[in-house]
Amino acid sequence: MRSTNSKLRKTNIKLAALTFLLFTSNLMACKSSMEEDLAPADDVSSEAVVSANELGDEQALAGSFHLKDYTFKTVFDFPIGAAVVKERLEEPLYDKTLRKDFSRLSSESNFKFKSLHPEEDKYTFEKADAIVEYAKRNNMVVHGHTLVWSHDGTQPKWLLNHKGGAAEFDRLLKSHIQTVLKHFKGKVSSWDVVNEAIADNGEFKNSIWYRKLGREYFFKAFKYAHEADPNIKLFYNDYGQEFGGKKMRTIMALIEEAKQRGIPVHGMGFQLHTVLRITVSKITTNLALAASKGLLIHISEFDVSVKKNKPKTFILDDLLAREQGEKIKAIVKGYLQTVPKKQQFGITTWGVSDNDSYFNKAYPNRDHDYPLLFDKKYKAKRAYRGFIEAGLGR
Ligand code: XIL
């Protein structure tokens, strides 16, 4: 009895010491990430990307590889992309981070209907062209996003107010797609032809295109795109179909119907704006389903939000950063293991760093989210490390 008590006491002392150690190391980690976050935004040096990788090395001695020996370009057989905004391309750290790791660009908004075609008789290609030029200079390919977005809130006013019935909107759809694809011929090798057409209940969303042309707009868009440029890869892009259900079933049925009618849909984009609690096997089940039809599979707008139920002042701590890294690793691994090599079109993150994530820009109450691979100062996060580890098969 006495020896059991003394064993218990010793165990308690050990536990207390361990708790103290964990507590102080957590405090130190919190402190350093708080200090970083409180630093002025312009206090960034061009060394930031490199030093982050060195930090990653320290953190992962157990992984026994040097993060700085790798980039996405050396680790992955397919392009890793980022969605960019034209205005940021000249920012030194944004530019440096892109050039080091990324080999495909999407654009957050510069290729959308409203940006390219703001008035009925006016096309504005300057910003999109600047992205194409930047990509060319840096040996990157460009993925066009998007020809038809089934969301009235994002359409130019002239289109929503345009008079006319099916024939007139058919003409508009065709001329927009053909003008844009002619302009980018030989420069943009793949496109999201239709974006977000289907609701969770499996029905078509109520958009100007649906009201005017019914479900046929889906098939027409792919047909016109293929006619305009038979050499490019055409994608249907959406969010939430990774959970399966009616949405995924409708999308698969539409793609099958297109095939029966001789209209090519080459691939499916899974946006994967996702969250920490996502179950990876759900995603892989649906990646597998799309892949089983021979489609190219693009994770097209990847990010992993960590902000759920957090106060506005919340700062990404080490624990959460690791959790995010592990989740990203599991998702990338799932993609690599599930999608046959020939159908791995690539993975594109929606933005470059937490500084430019659309979550933070688009929603003022979300300015504390940390969904991307690089932190606000463009240092590689654990998220980046997890991504690389998946690619290395670690
Ligand atoms: C977002 C951009 O990131 C924002 O900058 C813009 O204000 C609104 O659109 N799904 C999509 C993308 O298909 O086009 C959206 O992009 C994000 C959600």
mmCIF file of C-alpha atoms and ligand atoms in Angstrom:
data_model
loop_
_atom_site.group_PDB
_atom_site.id
_atom_site.type_symbol
_atom_site.label_atom_id
_atom_site.label_comp_id
_atom_site.label_asym_id
_atom_site.label_seq_id
_atom_site.Cartn_x
_atom_site.Cartn_y
_atom_site.Cartn_z
ATOM 1 C CA MET A 1 0.000 0.000 0.000
ATOM 2 C CA ARG A 2 2.799 2.399 1.023
ATOM 3 C CA SER A 3 4.818 1.568 -2.081
ATOM 4 C CA THR A 4 1.712 2.176 -4.268
ATOM 5 C CA ASN A 5 1.262 5.585 -2.582
ATOM 6 C CA SER A 6 4.858 6.579 -3.138
ATOM 7 C CA LYS A 7 4.632 5.467 -6.795
ATOM 8 C CA LEU A 8 1.537 7.603 -7.164
ATOM 9 C CA ARG A 9 3.291 10.577 -5.568
ATOM 10 C CA LYS A 10 6.256 10.184 -7.955
ATOM 11 C CA THR A 11 3.920 9.951 -10.943
ATOM 12 C CA ASN A 12 2.121 13.075 -9.776
ATOM 13 C CA ILE A 13 5.399 14.977 -9.419
ATOM 14 C CA LYS A 14 6.417 13.881 -12.932
ATOM 15 C CA LEU A 15 3.062 14.918 -14.334
ATOM 16 C CA ALA A 16 3.287 18.312 -12.634
ATOM 17 C CA ALA A 17 6.774 18.873 -14.060
ATOM 18 C CA LEU A 18 5.597 17.859 -17.526
ATOM 19 C CA THR A 19 2.573 20.145 -17.298
ATOM 20 C CA PHE A 20 4.820 23.020 -16.236
ATOM 21 C CA LEU A 21 7.170 22.391 -19.176
ATOM 22 C CA LEU A 22 4.289 22.192 -21.647
ATOM 23 C CA PHE A 23 2.747 25.318 -20.157
ATOM 24 C CA THR A 24 5.927 27.392 -20.438
ATOM 25 C CA SER A 25 6.719 26.165 -23.961
ATOM 26 C CA ASN A 26 3.158 26.971 -25.017
ATOM 27 C CA LEU A 27 3.480 30.411 -23.485
ATOM 28 C CA MET A 28 6.698 30.970 -25.414
ATOM 29 C CA ALA A 29 5.099 29.783 -28.643
ATOM 30 C CA CYS A 30 2.085 32.038 -28.097
ATOM 31 C CA LYS A 31 4.326 34.954 -27.250
ATOM 32 C CA SER A 32 6.405 34.584 -30.377
ATOM 33 C CA SER A 33 3.384 34.270 -32.649
ATOM 34 C CA MET A 34 1.792 37.273 -30.932
ATOM 35 C CA GLU A 35 4.938 39.310 -31.387
ATOM 36 C CA GLU A 36 4.978 38.393 -35.056
ATOM 37 C CA ASP A 37 1.380 39.320 -35.466
ATOM 38 C CA LEU A 38 1.783 42.632 -33.728
ATOM 39 C CA ALA A 39 4.704 43.631 -35.926
ATOM 40 C CA PRO A 40 3.770 46.332 -38.429
ATOM 41 C CA ALA A 41 2.593 44.864 -41.706
ATOM 42 C CA ASP A 42 5.369 46.552 -43.667
ATOM 43 C CA ASP A 43 8.060 45.164 -41.393
ATOM 44 C CA VAL A 44 8.861 42.387 -43.826
ATOM 45 C CA SER A 45 12.153 41.491 -45.381
ATOM 46 C CA SER A 46 12.724 39.487 -48.512
ATOM 47 C CA GLU A 47 14.366 36.900 -46.250
ATOM 48 C CA ALA A 48 11.035 35.975 -44.675
ATOM 49 C CA VAL A 49 10.247 33.027 -46.907
ATOM 50 C CA VAL A 50 13.638 31.445 -46.392
ATOM 51 C CA SER A 51 13.760 31.914 -42.633
ATOM 52 C CA ALA A 52 10.341 30.344 -42.341
ATOM 53 C CA ASN A 53 11.670 27.237 -43.952
ATOM 54 C CA GLU A 54 14.532 27.154 -41.489
ATOM 55 C CA LEU A 55 12.031 27.366 -38.668
ATOM 56 C CA GLY A 56 10.150 24.498 -40.237
ATOM 57 C CA ASP A 57 13.344 22.447 -40.169
ATOM 58 C CA GLU A 58 13.742 22.959 -36.448
ATOM 59 C CA GLN A 59 10.193 22.004 -35.774
ATOM 60 C CA ALA A 60 10.394 18.788 -37.668
ATOM 61 C CA LEU A 61 13.642 17.172 -36.727
ATOM 62 C CA ALA A 62 11.617 14.049 -36.196
ATOM 63 C CA GLY A 63 10.617 14.170 -39.865
ATOM 64 C CA SER A 64 14.363 14.153 -40.708
ATOM 65 C CA PHE A 65 14.280 16.178 -43.879
ATOM 66 C CA HIS A 66 15.140 19.761 -44.639
ATOM 67 C CA LEU A 67 12.131 21.733 -45.731
ATOM 68 C CA LYS A 68 14.329 24.258 -47.460
ATOM 69 C CA ASP A 69 15.509 21.549 -49.875
ATOM 70 C CA TYR A 70 12.038 21.368 -51.384
ATOM 71 C CA THR A 71 9.455 23.500 -53.095
ATOM 72 C CA PHE A 72 6.088 22.574 -54.539
ATOM 73 C CA LYS A 73 7.730 22.609 -57.934
ATOM 74 C CA THR A 74 10.270 19.959 -56.986
ATOM 75 C CA VAL A 75 7.927 17.797 -54.938
ATOM 76 C CA PHE A 76 4.808 17.518 -57.088
ATOM 77 C CA ASP A 77 4.398 16.099 -60.594
ATOM 78 C CA PHE A 78 1.433 18.355 -61.274
ATOM 79 C CA PRO A 79 1.085 22.134 -60.946
ATOM 80 C CA ILE A 80 0.359 23.657 -57.577
ATOM 81 C CA GLY A 81 -1.508 26.867 -58.244
ATOM 82 C CA ALA A 82 -2.554 30.025 -56.470
ATOM 83 C CA ALA A 83 -5.408 32.386 -57.187
ATOM 84 C CA VAL A 84 -3.983 35.865 -57.554
ATOM 85 C CA VAL A 85 -5.171 39.418 -57.891
ATOM 86 C CA LYS A 86 -3.423 41.503 -60.515
ATOM 87 C CA GLU A 87 -2.694 44.411 -58.178
ATOM 88 C CA ARG A 88 -0.561 42.321 -55.832
ATOM 89 C CA LEU A 89 1.784 40.811 -58.404
ATOM 90 C CA GLU A 90 4.249 43.622 -57.880
ATOM 91 C CA GLU A 91 4.417 43.219 -54.103
ATOM 92 C CA PRO A 92 7.877 41.739 -53.417
ATOM 93 C CA LEU A 93 6.920 38.976 -50.984
ATOM 94 C CA TYR A 94 3.797 37.976 -52.892
ATOM 95 C CA ASP A 95 5.830 37.785 -56.075
ATOM 96 C CA LYS A 96 8.726 35.952 -54.442
ATOM 97 C CA THR A 97 6.472 33.371 -52.817
ATOM 98 C CA LEU A 98 4.637 32.751 -56.073
ATOM 99 C CA ARG A 99 7.800 32.305 -58.082
ATOM 100 C CA LYS A 100 9.395 29.940 -55.612
ATOM 101 C CA ASP A 101 6.555 27.454 -55.278
ATOM 102 C CA PHE A 102 3.747 27.914 -57.761
ATOM 103 C CA SER A 103 3.456 26.843 -61.374
ATOM 104 C CA ARG A 104 -0.184 27.601 -62.127
ATOM 105 C CA LEU A 105 -2.196 30.779 -61.615
ATOM 106 C CA SER A 106 -5.909 31.232 -61.281
ATOM 107 C CA SER A 107 -7.346 34.636 -60.675
ATOM 108 C CA GLU A 108 -9.713 35.556 -57.868
ATOM 109 C CA SER A 109 -11.736 37.923 -60.041
ATOM 110 C CA ASN A 110 -9.891 39.244 -63.057
ATOM 111 C CA PHE A 111 -11.299 36.667 -65.510
ATOM 112 C CA LYS A 112 -14.900 36.811 -64.360
ATOM 113 C CA PHE A 113 -17.719 38.039 -66.592
ATOM 114 C CA LYS A 114 -18.075 41.328 -64.728
ATOM 115 C CA SER A 115 -14.343 42.105 -64.951
ATOM 116 C CA LEU A 116 -13.854 41.167 -68.589
ATOM 117 C CA HIS A 117 -17.180 42.380 -69.942
ATOM 118 C CA PRO A 118 -18.391 45.307 -67.784
ATOM 119 C CA GLU A 119 -20.649 46.761 -70.478
ATOM 120 C CA GLU A 120 -22.451 45.149 -73.346
ATOM 121 C CA ASP A 121 -20.105 46.537 -75.972
ATOM 122 C CA LYS A 122 -16.975 46.769 -73.914
ATOM 123 C CA TYR A 123 -14.379 44.154 -72.967
ATOM 124 C CA THR A 124 -11.559 45.009 -70.544
ATOM 125 C CA PHE A 125 -8.721 42.518 -70.771
ATOM 126 C CA GLU A 126 -5.871 44.578 -69.278
ATOM 127 C CA LYS A 127 -5.751 43.060 -65.782
ATOM 128 C CA ALA A 128 -6.228 39.497 -66.967
ATOM 129 C CA ASP A 129 -3.572 40.059 -69.629
ATOM 130 C CA ALA A 130 -1.146 41.275 -66.976
ATOM 131 C CA ILE A 131 -1.650 37.982 -65.120
ATOM 132 C CA VAL A 132 -1.079 36.008 -68.313
ATOM 133 C CA GLU A 133 2.134 37.971 -68.977
ATOM 134 C CA TYR A 134 3.361 37.429 -65.430
ATOM 135 C CA ALA A 135 2.679 33.704 -65.739
ATOM 136 C CA LYS A 136 4.517 33.502 -69.024
ATOM 137 C CA ARG A 137 7.578 35.323 -67.659
ATOM 138 C CA ASN A 138 7.691 32.882 -64.776
ATOM 139 C CA ASN A 139 6.950 29.643 -66.599
ATOM 140 C CA MET A 140 3.521 29.182 -65.127
ATOM 141 C CA VAL A 141 0.314 28.019 -66.774
ATOM 142 C CA VAL A 142 -2.966 29.889 -66.371
ATOM 143 C CA HIS A 143 -6.323 28.407 -65.425
ATOM 144 C CA GLY A 144 -9.252 30.651 -66.375
ATOM 145 C CA HIS A 145 -11.863 31.302 -63.707
ATOM 146 C CA THR A 146 -14.674 31.587 -64.840
ATOM 147 C CA LEU A 147 -16.807 31.965 -67.986
ATOM 148 C CA VAL A 148 -20.268 31.504 -66.474
ATOM 149 C CA TRP A 149 -20.942 32.006 -62.772
ATOM 150 C CA SER A 150 -24.475 31.093 -61.777
ATOM 151 C CA HIS A 151 -24.786 33.828 -59.210
ATOM 152 C CA ASP A 152 -26.706 37.013 -60.008
ATOM 153 C CA GLY A 153 -24.931 38.996 -57.308
ATOM 154 C CA THR A 154 -21.705 38.732 -59.288
ATOM 155 C CA GLN A 155 -23.048 39.722 -62.712
ATOM 156 C CA PRO A 156 -22.698 43.138 -64.312
ATOM 157 C CA LYS A 157 -25.863 45.217 -64.102
ATOM 158 C CA TRP A 158 -26.201 45.469 -67.860
ATOM 159 C CA LEU A 159 -26.544 41.706 -68.133
ATOM 160 C CA LEU A 160 -29.181 41.466 -65.413
ATOM 161 C CA ASN A 161 -31.168 44.302 -66.978
ATOM 162 C CA HIS A 162 -30.774 43.134 -70.541
ATOM 163 C CA LYS A 163 -34.027 42.747 -72.456
ATOM 164 C CA GLY A 164 -34.772 39.657 -74.452
ATOM 165 C CA GLY A 165 -35.639 36.021 -74.213
ATOM 166 C CA ALA A 166 -33.877 32.731 -74.812
ATOM 167 C CA ALA A 167 -32.575 33.530 -78.288
ATOM 168 C CA GLU A 168 -31.044 36.814 -77.172
ATOM 169 C CA PHE A 169 -29.374 35.298 -74.086
ATOM 170 C CA ASP A 170 -28.119 32.401 -76.154
ATOM 171 C CA ARG A 171 -26.463 34.931 -78.435
ATOM 172 C CA LEU A 172 -24.948 36.769 -75.445
ATOM 173 C CA LEU A 173 -23.634 33.583 -73.882
ATOM 174 C CA LYS A 174 -22.064 32.468 -77.126
ATOM 175 C CA SER A 175 -20.485 35.797 -77.952
ATOM 176 C CA HIS A 176 -19.047 36.262 -74.440
ATOM 177 C CA ILE A 177 -17.493 32.795 -74.425
ATOM 178 C CA GLN A 178 -16.191 33.065 -77.967
ATOM 179 C CA THR A 179 -14.753 36.563 -77.540
ATOM 180 C CA VAL A 180 -12.992 35.650 -74.312
ATOM 181 C CA LEU A 181 -11.612 32.344 -75.541
ATOM 182 C CA LYS A 182 -10.442 33.870 -78.802
ATOM 183 C CA HIS A 183 -8.593 36.542 -76.832
ATOM 184 C CA PHE A 184 -6.819 34.001 -74.609
ATOM 185 C CA LYS A 185 -6.181 31.359 -77.264
ATOM 186 C CA GLY A 186 -2.783 29.750 -76.730
ATOM 187 C CA LYS A 187 -2.392 31.600 -73.423
ATOM 188 C CA VAL A 188 -4.911 30.056 -71.052
ATOM 189 C CA SER A 189 -4.910 26.281 -71.219
ATOM 190 C CA SER A 190 -7.933 25.419 -69.082
ATOM 191 C CA TRP A 191 -11.144 27.088 -67.896
ATOM 192 C CA ASP A 192 -13.850 26.767 -65.319
ATOM 193 C CA VAL A 193 -16.620 27.001 -67.899
ATOM 194 C CA VAL A 194 -19.520 26.864 -65.438
ATOM 195 C CA ASN A 195 -19.131 27.750 -61.768
ATOM 196 C CA GLU A 196 -21.534 26.945 -58.907
ATOM 197 C CA ALA A 197 -24.622 26.059 -60.943
ATOM 198 C CA ILE A 198 -26.164 23.495 -58.602
ATOM 199 C CA ALA A 199 -27.689 23.993 -55.146
ATOM 200 C CA ASP A 200 -27.339 21.552 -52.243
ATOM 201 C CA ASN A 201 -30.777 20.104 -53.042
ATOM 202 C CA GLY A 202 -29.558 19.081 -56.487
ATOM 203 C CA GLU A 203 -31.614 21.715 -58.344
ATOM 204 C CA PHE A 204 -30.204 24.376 -60.661
ATOM 205 C CA LYS A 205 -29.657 27.674 -58.867
ATOM 206 C CA ASN A 206 -31.868 30.548 -59.882
ATOM 207 C CA SER A 207 -29.570 32.702 -62.004
ATOM 208 C CA ILE A 208 -30.047 34.933 -65.019
ATOM 209 C CA TRP A 209 -28.731 32.142 -67.243
ATOM 210 C CA TYR A 210 -31.131 29.602 -65.793
ATOM 211 C CA ARG A 211 -34.114 31.940 -65.972
ATOM 212 C CA LYS A 212 -33.437 32.701 -69.624
ATOM 213 C CA LEU A 213 -32.142 29.412 -70.972
ATOM 214 C CA GLY A 214 -33.164 26.772 -68.447
ATOM 215 C CA ARG A 215 -30.783 23.881 -67.801
ATOM 216 C CA GLU A 216 -29.604 24.079 -71.424
ATOM 217 C CA TYR A 217 -27.241 26.920 -70.511
ATOM 218 C CA PHE A 218 -24.984 24.355 -68.858
ATOM 219 C CA PHE A 219 -24.599 22.352 -72.080
ATOM 220 C CA LYS A 220 -24.451 25.393 -74.332
ATOM 221 C CA ALA A 221 -21.605 26.914 -72.312
ATOM 222 C CA PHE A 222 -19.431 23.816 -72.714
ATOM 223 C CA LYS A 223 -20.379 23.447 -76.373
ATOM 224 C CA TYR A 224 -19.481 27.058 -77.217
ATOM 225 C CA ALA A 225 -16.241 26.838 -75.236
ATOM 226 C CA HIS A 226 -15.167 23.688 -77.043
ATOM 227 C CA GLU A 227 -16.048 25.170 -80.433
ATOM 228 C CA ALA A 228 -14.083 28.324 -79.635
ATOM 229 C CA ASP A 229 -10.938 26.437 -78.624
ATOM 230 C CA PRO A 230 -10.864 22.645 -78.909
ATOM 231 C CA ASN A 231 -7.399 22.502 -77.330
ATOM 232 C CA ILE A 232 -8.269 23.691 -73.847
ATOM 233 C CA LYS A 233 -9.469 21.654 -70.881
ATOM 234 C CA LEU A 234 -12.977 22.489 -69.734
ATOM 235 C CA PHE A 235 -14.081 22.194 -66.110
ATOM 236 C CA TYR A 236 -17.242 22.296 -64.073
ATOM 237 C CA ASN A 237 -16.346 23.948 -60.737
ATOM 238 C CA ASP A 238 -18.324 23.963 -57.481
ATOM 239 C CA TYR A 239 -18.188 23.806 -53.692
ATOM 240 C CA GLY A 240 -19.794 21.296 -51.371
ATOM 241 C CA GLN A 241 -20.038 18.394 -53.828
ATOM 242 C CA GLU A 242 -17.228 16.794 -51.821
ATOM 243 C CA PHE A 243 -19.957 15.835 -49.333
ATOM 244 C CA GLY A 244 -21.786 13.827 -52.004
ATOM 245 C CA GLY A 245 -25.569 13.872 -51.757
ATOM 246 C CA LYS A 246 -27.979 15.366 -54.257
ATOM 247 C CA LYS A 247 -25.609 18.066 -55.387
ATOM 248 C CA MET A 248 -22.918 15.604 -56.418
ATOM 249 C CA ARG A 249 -25.479 13.283 -58.028
ATOM 250 C CA THR A 250 -26.874 16.069 -60.203
ATOM 251 C CA ILE A 251 -23.418 17.240 -61.229
ATOM 252 C CA MET A 252 -22.381 13.718 -62.206
ATOM 253 C CA ALA A 253 -25.619 13.234 -64.145
ATOM 254 C CA LEU A 254 -25.119 16.514 -66.038
ATOM 255 C CA ILE A 255 -21.577 15.582 -66.986
ATOM 256 C CA GLU A 256 -22.769 12.163 -68.131
ATOM 257 C CA GLU A 257 -25.546 13.733 -70.189
ATOM 258 C CA ALA A 258 -23.052 16.125 -71.791
ATOM 259 C CA LYS A 259 -20.907 13.144 -72.725
ATOM 260 C CA GLN A 260 -23.886 11.330 -74.289
ATOM 261 C CA ARG A 261 -24.580 14.451 -76.330
ATOM 262 C CA GLY A 262 -20.981 14.714 -77.518
ATOM 263 C CA ILE A 263 -20.226 17.855 -75.480
ATOM 264 C CA PRO A 264 -16.898 17.631 -73.676
ATOM 265 C CA VAL A 265 -16.543 18.304 -69.960
ATOM 266 C CA HIS A 266 -12.964 17.309 -69.216
ATOM 267 C CA GLY A 267 -12.752 17.879 -65.515
ATOM 268 C CA MET A 268 -14.292 18.739 -62.200
ATOM 269 C CA GLY A 269 -13.079 21.453 -59.860
ATOM 270 C CA PHE A 270 -13.635 20.804 -56.159
ATOM 271 C CA GLN A 271 -13.218 24.235 -54.598
ATOM 272 C CA LEU A 272 -12.539 22.871 -51.099
ATOM 273 C CA HIS A 273 -12.908 26.058 -49.139
ATOM 274 C CA THR A 274 -12.887 23.869 -46.116
ATOM 275 C CA VAL A 275 -12.615 23.760 -42.331
ATOM 276 C CA LEU A 276 -10.590 21.871 -39.750
ATOM 277 C CA ARG A 277 -13.338 19.482 -38.722
ATOM 278 C CA ILE A 278 -13.868 18.104 -42.240
ATOM 279 C CA THR A 279 -13.778 14.321 -42.577
ATOM 280 C CA VAL A 280 -11.173 13.501 -45.185
ATOM 281 C CA SER A 281 -12.760 10.175 -46.184
ATOM 282 C CA LYS A 282 -15.918 12.053 -47.299
ATOM 283 C CA ILE A 283 -13.798 14.119 -49.653
ATOM 284 C CA THR A 284 -11.867 11.180 -51.049
ATOM 285 C CA THR A 285 -15.049 9.175 -51.635
ATOM 286 C CA ASN A 286 -16.335 11.928 -53.893
ATOM 287 C CA LEU A 287 -12.987 12.603 -55.547
ATOM 288 C CA ALA A 288 -12.970 8.896 -56.368
ATOM 289 C CA LEU A 289 -16.484 9.039 -57.767
ATOM 290 C CA ALA A 290 -15.608 11.890 -60.138
ATOM 291 C CA ALA A 291 -12.318 10.226 -61.044
ATOM 292 C CA SER A 292 -14.105 6.948 -61.853
ATOM 293 C CA LYS A 293 -15.704 8.750 -64.814
ATOM 294 C CA GLY A 294 -12.303 9.594 -66.224
ATOM 295 C CA LEU A 295 -12.473 13.286 -65.312
ATOM 296 C CA LEU A 296 -9.467 15.438 -64.527
ATOM 297 C CA ILE A 297 -9.687 16.435 -60.881
ATOM 298 C CA HIS A 298 -8.710 19.905 -59.726
ATOM 299 C CA ILE A 299 -8.753 21.017 -56.109
ATOM 300 C CA SER A 300 -9.395 24.488 -57.332
ATOM 301 C CA GLU A 301 -9.834 26.928 -54.413
ATOM 302 C CA PHE A 302 -8.178 25.209 -51.485
ATOM 303 C CA ASP A 303 -8.011 26.734 -48.023
ATOM 304 C CA VAL A 304 -8.678 25.475 -44.501
ATOM 305 C CA SER A 305 -10.426 27.915 -42.200
ATOM 306 C CA VAL A 306 -9.592 27.750 -38.488
ATOM 307 C CA LYS A 307 -11.753 30.569 -37.199
ATOM 308 C CA LYS A 308 -14.922 28.703 -36.234
ATOM 309 C CA ASN A 309 -16.260 30.027 -32.919
ATOM 310 C CA LYS A 310 -13.175 32.120 -32.247
ATOM 311 C CA PRO A 311 -13.230 35.695 -30.943
ATOM 312 C CA LYS A 312 -12.122 38.462 -33.235
ATOM 313 C CA THR A 313 -8.868 38.861 -31.344
ATOM 314 C CA PHE A 314 -7.920 35.237 -31.887
ATOM 315 C CA ILE A 315 -4.365 34.527 -33.027
ATOM 316 C CA LEU A 316 -3.336 31.249 -34.605
ATOM 317 C CA ASP A 317 -1.489 29.312 -31.914
ATOM 318 C CA ASP A 318 0.971 26.515 -32.348
ATOM 319 C CA LEU A 319 -1.483 23.765 -31.552
ATOM 320 C CA LEU A 320 -4.023 24.934 -34.093
ATOM 321 C CA ALA A 321 -1.317 25.595 -36.660
ATOM 322 C CA ARG A 322 -0.203 21.983 -36.294
ATOM 323 C CA GLU A 323 -3.751 20.723 -36.528
ATOM 324 C CA GLN A 324 -4.224 22.698 -39.718
ATOM 325 C CA GLY A 325 -0.951 21.292 -41.068
ATOM 326 C CA GLU A 326 -2.076 17.743 -40.341
ATOM 327 C CA LYS A 327 -5.467 18.310 -41.967
ATOM 328 C CA ILE A 328 -3.890 19.743 -45.083
ATOM 329 C CA LYS A 329 -1.445 16.873 -45.205
ATOM 330 C CA ALA A 330 -4.295 14.371 -44.946
ATOM 331 C CA ILE A 331 -6.300 16.057 -47.713
ATOM 332 C CA VAL A 332 -3.340 16.300 -50.093
ATOM 333 C CA LYS A 333 -2.439 12.685 -49.312
ATOM 334 C CA GLY A 334 -6.032 11.696 -49.972
ATOM 335 C CA TYR A 335 -5.920 13.420 -53.355
ATOM 336 C CA LEU A 336 -2.642 11.701 -54.279
ATOM 337 C CA GLN A 337 -3.881 8.286 -53.229
ATOM 338 C CA THR A 338 -7.374 8.558 -54.688
ATOM 339 C CA VAL A 339 -6.990 10.294 -58.016
ATOM 340 C CA PRO A 340 -5.109 8.306 -60.684
ATOM 341 C CA LYS A 341 -1.900 10.069 -61.708
ATOM 342 C CA LYS A 342 -3.108 10.900 -65.210
ATOM 343 C CA GLN A 343 -6.174 12.641 -63.794
ATOM 344 C CA GLN A 344 -4.304 14.716 -61.199
ATOM 345 C CA PHE A 345 -4.805 18.147 -62.704
ATOM 346 C CA GLY A 346 -3.449 19.892 -59.635
ATOM 347 C CA ILE A 347 -4.198 21.748 -56.441
ATOM 348 C CA THR A 348 -4.767 25.497 -56.333
ATOM 349 C CA THR A 349 -4.923 27.529 -53.133
ATOM 350 C CA TRP A 350 -7.323 30.471 -53.019
ATOM 351 C CA GLY A 351 -4.801 33.199 -52.397
ATOM 352 C CA VAL A 352 -1.181 33.057 -51.324
ATOM 353 C CA SER A 353 -0.966 34.112 -47.685
ATOM 354 C CA ASP A 354 -3.316 34.723 -44.770
ATOM 355 C CA ASN A 355 -2.759 38.369 -45.557
ATOM 356 C CA ASP A 356 -4.570 38.152 -48.872
ATOM 357 C CA SER A 357 -7.114 35.394 -48.208
ATOM 358 C CA TYR A 358 -10.541 36.272 -49.509
ATOM 359 C CA PHE A 359 -11.984 35.241 -46.171
ATOM 360 C CA ASN A 360 -10.290 38.178 -44.552
ATOM 361 C CA LYS A 361 -11.025 40.576 -47.368
ATOM 362 C CA ALA A 362 -14.555 39.538 -48.107
ATOM 363 C CA TYR A 363 -15.899 39.331 -44.584
ATOM 364 C CA PRO A 364 -14.846 42.061 -42.142
ATOM 365 C CA ASN A 365 -15.803 39.903 -39.164
ATOM 366 C CA ARG A 366 -13.413 37.228 -40.334
ATOM 367 C CA ASP A 367 -10.245 39.271 -40.275
ATOM 368 C CA HIS A 368 -8.741 36.831 -37.835
ATOM 369 C CA ASP A 369 -8.847 33.744 -40.026
ATOM 370 C CA TYR A 370 -5.696 31.936 -41.095
ATOM 371 C CA PRO A 371 -6.761 29.639 -43.923
ATOM 372 C CA LEU A 372 -3.690 29.519 -46.195
ATOM 373 C CA LEU A 373 -0.186 28.054 -46.346
ATOM 374 C CA PHE A 374 1.808 31.219 -45.690
ATOM 375 C CA ASP A 375 1.322 33.572 -42.774
ATOM 376 C CA LYS A 376 0.611 37.283 -42.980
ATOM 377 C CA LYS A 377 4.307 37.964 -43.503
ATOM 378 C CA TYR A 378 4.615 35.239 -46.145
ATOM 379 C CA LYS A 379 6.424 32.823 -43.866
ATOM 380 C CA ALA A 380 5.651 29.197 -44.601
ATOM 381 C CA LYS A 381 3.276 27.818 -41.964
ATOM 382 C CA ARG A 382 2.885 24.283 -40.652
ATOM 383 C CA ALA A 383 0.197 24.129 -43.306
ATOM 384 C CA TYR A 384 2.880 24.448 -45.968
ATOM 385 C CA ARG A 385 4.968 21.811 -44.286
ATOM 386 C CA GLY A 386 2.009 19.420 -44.169
ATOM 387 C CA PHE A 387 1.443 19.961 -47.883
ATOM 388 C CA ILE A 388 5.089 19.173 -48.680
ATOM 389 C CA GLU A 389 5.108 16.148 -46.370
ATOM 390 C CA ALA A 390 2.137 14.711 -48.225
ATOM 391 C CA GLY A 391 3.957 15.177 -51.520
ATOM 392 C CA LEU A 392 7.060 13.468 -50.149
ATOM 393 C CA GLY A 393 4.958 10.593 -48.836
ATOM 394 C CA ARG A 394 6.007 11.206 -45.199
HETATM 395 C C1 XIL B 1 -14.222 35.365 -54.628
HETATM 396 C C2 XIL B 1 -12.970 36.236 -54.644
HETATM 397 O O1 XIL B 1 -11.958 35.595 -53.937
HETATM 398 C C3 XIL B 1 -13.281 37.569 -54.025
HETATM 399 O O2 XIL B 1 -12.140 38.414 -54.103
HETATM 400 C C4 XIL B 1 -14.466 38.202 -54.758
HETATM 401 O O3 XIL B 1 -14.797 39.394 -54.135
HETATM 402 C C5 XIL B 1 -15.667 37.272 -54.734
HETATM 403 O O4 XIL B 1 -15.294 36.021 -55.285
HETATM 404 N N1 XIL B 1 -16.044 30.627 -55.040
HETATM 405 C C6 XIL B 1 -15.603 31.028 -56.269
HETATM 406 C C7 XIL B 1 -14.741 32.219 -56.371
HETATM 407 O O5 XIL B 1 -15.817 30.338 -57.274
HETATM 408 O O6 XIL B 1 -14.918 32.898 -57.588
HETATM 409 C C8 XIL B 1 -14.939 33.164 -55.218
HETATM 410 O O7 XIL B 1 -13.968 34.183 -55.308
HETATM 411 C C9 XIL B 1 -14.852 32.422 -53.906
HETATM 412 C C10 XIL B 1 -15.882 31.363 -53.820
#
